[in-house]
mmCIF file of C-alpha atoms in Angstrom:
data_model
loop_
_atom_site.group_PDB
_atom_site.id
_atom_site.type_symbol
_atom_site.label_atom_id
_atom_site.label_comp_id
_atom_site.label_asym_id
_atom_site.label_seq_id
_atom_site.Cartn_x
_atom_site.Cartn_y
_atom_site.Cartn_z
ATOM 1 C CA MET U 216 -141.111 14.051 53.337
ATOM 2 C CA LYS U 217 -141.659 10.737 55.095
ATOM 3 C CA GLY U 218 -144.322 9.856 52.527
ATOM 4 C CA LEU U 219 -141.921 10.561 49.648
ATOM 5 C CA LEU U 220 -139.268 8.414 51.280
ATOM 6 C CA LEU U 221 -141.668 5.501 51.785
ATOM 7 C CA LYS U 222 -142.830 5.814 48.172
ATOM 8 C CA ASP U 223 -139.252 5.529 46.907
ATOM 9 C CA LEU U 224 -138.491 2.608 49.229
ATOM 10 C CA TYR U 225 -141.554 0.733 47.946
ATOM 11 C CA MET U 226 -140.546 1.482 44.350
ATOM 12 C CA THR U 227 -137.012 0.257 45.011
ATOM 13 C CA VAL U 228 -138.285 -3.041 46.395
ATOM 14 C CA LYS U 229 -140.618 -3.464 43.422
ATOM 15 C CA TYR U 230 -138.409 -2.369 40.529
ATOM 16 C CA CYS U 231 -134.803 -2.709 41.716
ATOM 17 C CA ARG U 232 -134.768 -6.137 43.367
ATOM 18 C CA ALA U 233 -132.337 -7.425 40.753
ATOM 19 C CA TYR U 234 -129.845 -4.791 41.895
ATOM 20 C CA PHE U 235 -129.758 -6.294 45.383
ATOM 21 C CA PHE U 236 -129.200 -9.790 44.005
ATOM 22 C CA ILE U 237 -126.368 -8.655 41.721
ATOM 23 C CA ALA U 238 -124.767 -6.635 44.527
ATOM 24 C CA ILE U 239 -124.801 -9.657 46.847
ATOM 25 C CA VAL U 240 -123.313 -11.905 44.140
ATOM 26 C CA PHE U 241 -120.436 -9.492 43.490
ATOM 27 C CA ALA U 242 -119.893 -8.921 47.209
ATOM 28 C CA LEU U 243 -119.620 -12.669 47.771
ATOM 29 C CA ALA U 244 -117.231 -12.924 44.821
ATOM 30 C CA SER U 245 -114.962 -10.414 46.554
ATOM 31 C CA VAL U 246 -114.553 -12.857 49.460
ATOM 32 C CA TRP U 247 -112.425 -15.114 47.246
ATOM 33 C CA GLY U 248 -110.694 -12.458 45.178
ATOM 34 C CA ASN U 249 -108.513 -9.379 45.491
ATOM 35 C CA SER U 250 -110.224 -7.339 42.790
ATOM 36 C CA TRP U 251 -111.395 -3.802 43.475
ATOM 37 C CA PHE U 252 -114.087 -4.349 40.849
ATOM 38 C CA PHE U 253 -115.945 -7.009 42.841
ATOM 39 C CA LEU U 254 -115.587 -5.012 46.055
ATOM 40 C CA ALA U 255 -116.752 -1.678 44.639
ATOM 41 C CA TYR U 256 -119.462 -2.944 42.271
ATOM 42 C CA PRO U 257 -122.173 -3.123 45.001
ATOM 43 C CA ILE U 258 -121.357 0.515 45.812
ATOM 44 C CA ILE U 259 -121.824 1.541 42.183
ATOM 45 C CA MET U 260 -125.079 -0.431 41.938
ATOM 46 C CA ALA U 261 -126.440 1.359 45.006
ATOM 47 C CA SER U 262 -125.428 4.765 43.675
ATOM 48 C CA VAL U 263 -127.494 4.443 40.483
ATOM 49 C CA ILE U 264 -130.745 3.378 42.186
ATOM 50 C CA PRO U 265 -131.988 6.994 42.563
ATOM 51 C CA VAL U 266 -131.503 7.550 38.834
ATOM 52 C CA ASN U 267 -133.739 4.590 38.072
ATOM 53 C CA LEU U 268 -136.346 5.865 40.526
ATOM 54 C CA ILE U 269 -136.394 9.247 38.790
ATOM 55 C CA SER U 270 -136.765 7.456 35.456
ATOM 56 C CA TYR U 271 -139.841 5.596 36.728
ATOM 57 C CA ASP U 272 -141.176 8.876 38.136
ATOM 58 C CA GLU U 273 -140.929 10.501 34.708
ATOM 59 C CA LYS U 274 -142.580 7.587 32.920
ATOM 60 C CA SER U 275 -145.500 7.569 35.359
ATOM 61 C CA LYS U 276 -145.841 11.387 35.265
ATOM 62 C CA TRP U 277 -145.187 11.461 39.010
ATOM 63 C CA SER U 278 -143.266 14.727 38.627
ATOM 64 C CA VAL U 279 -146.576 16.330 37.596
ATOM 65 C CA TYR U 280 -148.789 14.482 40.080
ATOM 66 C CA VAL U 281 -146.556 15.285 43.069
ATOM 67 C CA GLY U 282 -147.351 18.964 42.528
ATOM 68 C CA THR U 283 -150.802 18.326 44.018
ATOM 69 C CA PHE U 284 -149.216 17.367 47.350
ATOM 70 C CA PRO U 285 -147.876 19.807 49.962
ATOM 71 C CA TYR U 286 -144.233 18.952 49.267
ATOM 72 C CA SER U 287 -141.655 21.580 48.408
ATOM 73 C CA LYS U 288 -139.270 21.075 45.511
ATOM 74 C CA LYS U 289 -136.458 21.018 48.058
ATOM 75 C CA GLU U 290 -138.059 17.982 49.733
ATOM 76 C CA ILE U 291 -138.646 16.231 46.397
ATOM 77 C CA VAL U 292 -134.954 16.586 45.536
ATOM 78 C CA SER U 293 -133.662 15.835 49.029
ATOM 79 C CA VAL U 294 -135.469 12.511 49.263
ATOM 80 C CA LYS U 295 -133.451 11.223 46.284
ATOM 81 C CA TYR U 296 -130.224 12.070 48.077
ATOM 82 C CA ILE U 297 -131.460 10.477 51.289
ATOM 83 C CA ILE U 298 -132.321 7.309 49.347
ATOM 84 C CA THR U 299 -128.830 7.432 47.849
ATOM 85 C CA LEU U 300 -127.219 7.634 51.296
ATOM 86 C CA ILE U 301 -129.389 4.815 52.673
ATOM 87 C CA PHE U 302 -128.479 2.347 49.942
ATOM 88 C CA LEU U 303 -124.851 3.456 49.846
ATOM 89 C CA GLY U 304 -124.690 2.794 53.577
ATOM 90 C CA LEU U 305 -126.103 -0.706 53.109
ATOM 91 C CA ALA U 306 -123.715 -1.421 50.224
ATOM 92 C CA ILE U 307 -120.704 -0.187 52.204
ATOM 93 C CA LEU U 308 -121.749 -2.347 55.153
ATOM 94 C CA LEU U 309 -122.031 -5.350 52.833
ATOM 95 C CA SER U 310 -118.628 -4.683 51.260
ATOM 96 C CA GLY U 311 -117.064 -4.127 54.674
ATOM 97 C CA ILE U 312 -118.392 -7.448 55.969
ATOM 98 C CA THR U 313 -117.274 -9.413 52.911
ATOM 99 C CA GLN U 314 -113.825 -7.797 52.958
ATOM 100 C CA THR U 315 -113.466 -8.648 56.656
ATOM 101 C CA VAL U 316 -114.406 -12.262 55.911
ATOM 102 C CA HIS U 317 -111.937 -12.278 53.017
ATOM 103 C CA MET U 318 -109.070 -11.080 55.220
ATOM 104 C CA LEU U 319 -109.948 -13.554 57.983
ATOM 105 C CA ILE U 320 -109.978 -16.439 55.493
ATOM 106 C CA GLN U 321 -106.646 -15.311 54.032
ATOM 107 C CA GLY U 322 -105.183 -14.692 57.484
ATOM 108 C CA THR U 323 -104.361 -11.096 56.528
ATOM 109 C CA PHE U 324 -106.760 -9.124 58.721
ATOM 110 C CA ASP U 325 -105.631 -5.514 58.911
ATOM 111 C CA LEU U 326 -107.816 -3.125 60.916
ATOM 112 C CA GLU U 327 -106.060 -0.018 59.583
ATOM 113 C CA PHE U 328 -106.648 -1.129 55.996
ATOM 114 C CA LEU U 329 -110.301 -1.897 56.759
ATOM 115 C CA ILE U 330 -110.855 1.558 58.269
ATOM 116 C CA VAL U 331 -109.213 3.259 55.281
ATOM 117 C CA LEU U 332 -111.326 1.147 52.945
ATOM 118 C CA LEU U 333 -114.551 2.086 54.734
ATOM 119 C CA VAL U 334 -113.565 5.746 54.414
ATOM 120 C CA LEU U 335 -112.719 5.584 50.706
ATOM 121 C CA LEU U 336 -115.669 3.479 49.527
ATOM 122 C CA PRO U 337 -118.276 6.157 50.369
ATOM 123 C CA VAL U 338 -116.288 8.645 48.287
ATOM 124 C CA VAL U 339 -116.382 6.246 45.333
ATOM 125 C CA GLY U 340 -120.107 5.831 45.942
ATOM 126 C CA VAL U 341 -120.983 9.532 45.882
ATOM 127 C CA ILE U 342 -119.103 10.312 42.662
ATOM 128 C CA CYS U 343 -121.782 8.843 40.411
ATOM 129 C CA PRO U 344 -124.923 10.448 41.946
ATOM 130 C CA SER U 345 -123.142 13.741 42.636
ATOM 131 C CA PHE U 346 -122.661 14.316 38.923
ATOM 132 C CA MET U 347 -125.749 12.556 37.593
ATOM 133 C CA LEU U 348 -128.502 13.935 39.813
ATOM 134 C CA PRO U 349 -127.941 17.654 39.075
ATOM 135 C CA ALA U 350 -127.863 16.900 35.341
ATOM 136 C CA ILE U 351 -131.046 14.837 35.577
ATOM 137 C CA PHE U 352 -132.918 17.429 37.642
ATOM 138 C CA LYS U 353 -131.932 20.106 35.120
ATOM 139 C CA TYR U 354 -132.263 18.274 31.791
ATOM 140 C CA GLY U 355 -134.338 15.175 32.558
ATOM 141 C CA VAL U 356 -133.419 11.488 32.604
ATOM 142 C CA GLU U 357 -132.739 11.013 28.893
ATOM 143 C CA LYS U 358 -130.204 13.839 28.576
ATOM 144 C CA GLY U 359 -128.897 13.149 32.062
ATOM 145 C CA ARG U 360 -127.942 9.635 30.986
ATOM 146 C CA LEU U 361 -125.110 11.127 28.928
ATOM 147 C CA VAL U 362 -123.537 12.223 32.195
ATOM 148 C CA PHE U 363 -124.269 8.752 33.597
ATOM 149 C CA TYR U 364 -122.334 7.060 30.797
ATOM 150 C CA GLY U 365 -119.425 9.440 31.204
ATOM 151 C CA VAL U 366 -119.224 8.887 34.958
ATOM 152 C CA MET U 367 -119.522 5.115 34.587
ATOM 153 C CA ILE U 368 -116.685 5.026 32.048
ATOM 154 C CA PHE U 369 -114.554 7.042 34.461
ATOM 155 C CA LEU U 370 -115.362 4.762 37.411
ATOM 156 C CA CYS U 371 -114.715 1.581 35.410
ATOM 157 C CA ALA U 372 -111.369 2.985 34.270
ATOM 158 C CA LEU U 373 -110.542 3.951 37.863
ATOM 159 C CA LEU U 374 -111.427 0.481 39.149
ATOM 160 C CA ALA U 375 -109.365 -1.121 36.375
ATOM 161 C CA VAL U 376 -106.331 0.958 37.352
ATOM 162 C CA LEU U 377 -106.801 0.205 41.060
ATOM 163 C CA GLY U 378 -107.281 -3.478 40.255
ATOM 164 C CA ALA U 379 -104.028 -3.544 38.286
ATOM 165 C CA ILE U 380 -102.172 -1.790 41.109
ATOM 166 C CA GLY U 381 -103.687 -4.218 43.603
ATOM 167 C CA SER U 382 -102.477 -7.194 41.556
ATOM 168 C CA VAL U 383 -98.953 -5.796 41.343
ATOM 169 C CA ASN U 384 -98.885 -5.151 45.082
ATOM 170 C CA ASP U 385 -100.222 -8.608 45.982
ATOM 171 C CA GLY U 386 -103.808 -7.735 46.776
ATOM 172 C CA LEU U 387 -105.860 -4.772 47.875
ATOM 173 C CA PRO U 388 -103.912 -4.028 51.083
ATOM 174 C CA GLY U 389 -100.855 -3.472 48.908
ATOM 175 C CA LEU U 390 -102.426 -0.275 47.644
ATOM 176 C CA PHE U 391 -102.096 1.529 50.947
ATOM 177 C CA PRO U 392 -98.497 1.284 52.256
ATOM 178 C CA SER U 393 -97.499 4.257 50.106
ATOM 179 C CA LEU U 394 -100.701 6.187 50.851
ATOM 180 C CA GLN U 395 -100.046 9.072 53.208
ATOM 181 C CA LEU U 396 -102.519 9.046 56.092
ATOM 182 C CA TRP U 397 -103.340 12.740 55.715
ATOM 183 C CA ILE U 398 -104.642 12.050 52.211
ATOM 184 C CA VAL U 399 -107.454 9.825 53.544
ATOM 185 C CA PRO U 400 -109.375 12.548 55.453
ATOM 186 C CA LEU U 401 -108.647 14.915 52.559
ATOM 187 C CA ILE U 402 -110.305 12.511 50.107
ATOM 188 C CA LEU U 403 -113.233 12.054 52.504
ATOM 189 C CA GLY U 404 -113.594 15.828 52.797
ATOM 190 C CA ILE U 405 -113.635 16.180 49.016
ATOM 191 C CA GLY U 406 -116.382 13.549 48.856
ATOM 192 C CA VAL U 407 -118.487 15.388 51.447
ATOM 193 C CA VAL U 408 -118.074 18.728 49.654
ATOM 194 C CA LEU U 409 -118.925 17.084 46.324
ATOM 195 C CA LEU U 410 -122.116 15.555 47.708
ATOM 196 C CA ILE U 411 -123.302 18.732 49.461
ATOM 197 C CA SER U 412 -122.545 20.858 46.390
ATOM 198 C CA SER U 413 -124.446 18.421 44.188
ATOM 199 C CA TRP U 414 -127.386 18.410 46.608
ATOM 200 C CA LEU U 415 -127.647 22.209 46.655
ATOM 201 C CA LEU U 416 -127.190 22.432 42.888
ATOM 202 C CA SER U 417 -129.969 19.899 42.279
ATOM 203 C CA ILE U 418 -132.331 21.870 44.526
ATOM 204 C CA ARG U 419 -131.505 25.040 42.626
ATOM 205 C CA PHE U 420 -132.021 23.417 39.208
ATOM 206 C CA TYR U 421 -135.290 21.741 40.172
ATOM 207 C CA SER U 422 -136.620 24.861 41.877
ATOM 208 C CA THR U 423 -136.203 26.878 38.680
ATOM 209 C CA LYS U 424 -137.582 24.111 36.460
ATOM 210 C CA GLU U 425 -140.999 24.736 34.989
ATOM 211 C CA GLY U 426 -143.741 22.358 36.069
#
């Protein structure tokens, strides 16, 4: 599976460089603003990279060619999820750093808020691939994009609502005073279950797919 992972990393560097630039721009913008949109956008960008890689795989007929290698369908699917986790981790690190800088500049550094943020951002990040990847592995990229559009509309609406709440409560930290602490691990647990379920479902769909 190491070879599959390296292949996807090389493809990401070649075809998705613009994503990194855009993510950095939005992350830097979050340093001087209180918007959830700027903070979460790098996470969303990272979460759609695997979808683009699968699209390039289909166009190049890689899904047929890979059958000549000694890789199982489970490994072929799993590498997309591993790529997702790698880039989500980098995006979360970037957002965490920029949010820390933002709070230090504003003189509002709050460690508890930062920890909660770093717990919730991964959950936001796994929503998109958790719904898109099973659909794509079952129906292909073109039909799977319908799920992509639906998920993106949902996430944009969610970010808009959170952004409005943040503005009313004088910034992002204002979102959390009323948030019960027990809800945070619950949300994280839901995210983990969602990701694992998606992973297993994608393996099942791809394993029963012809070709």
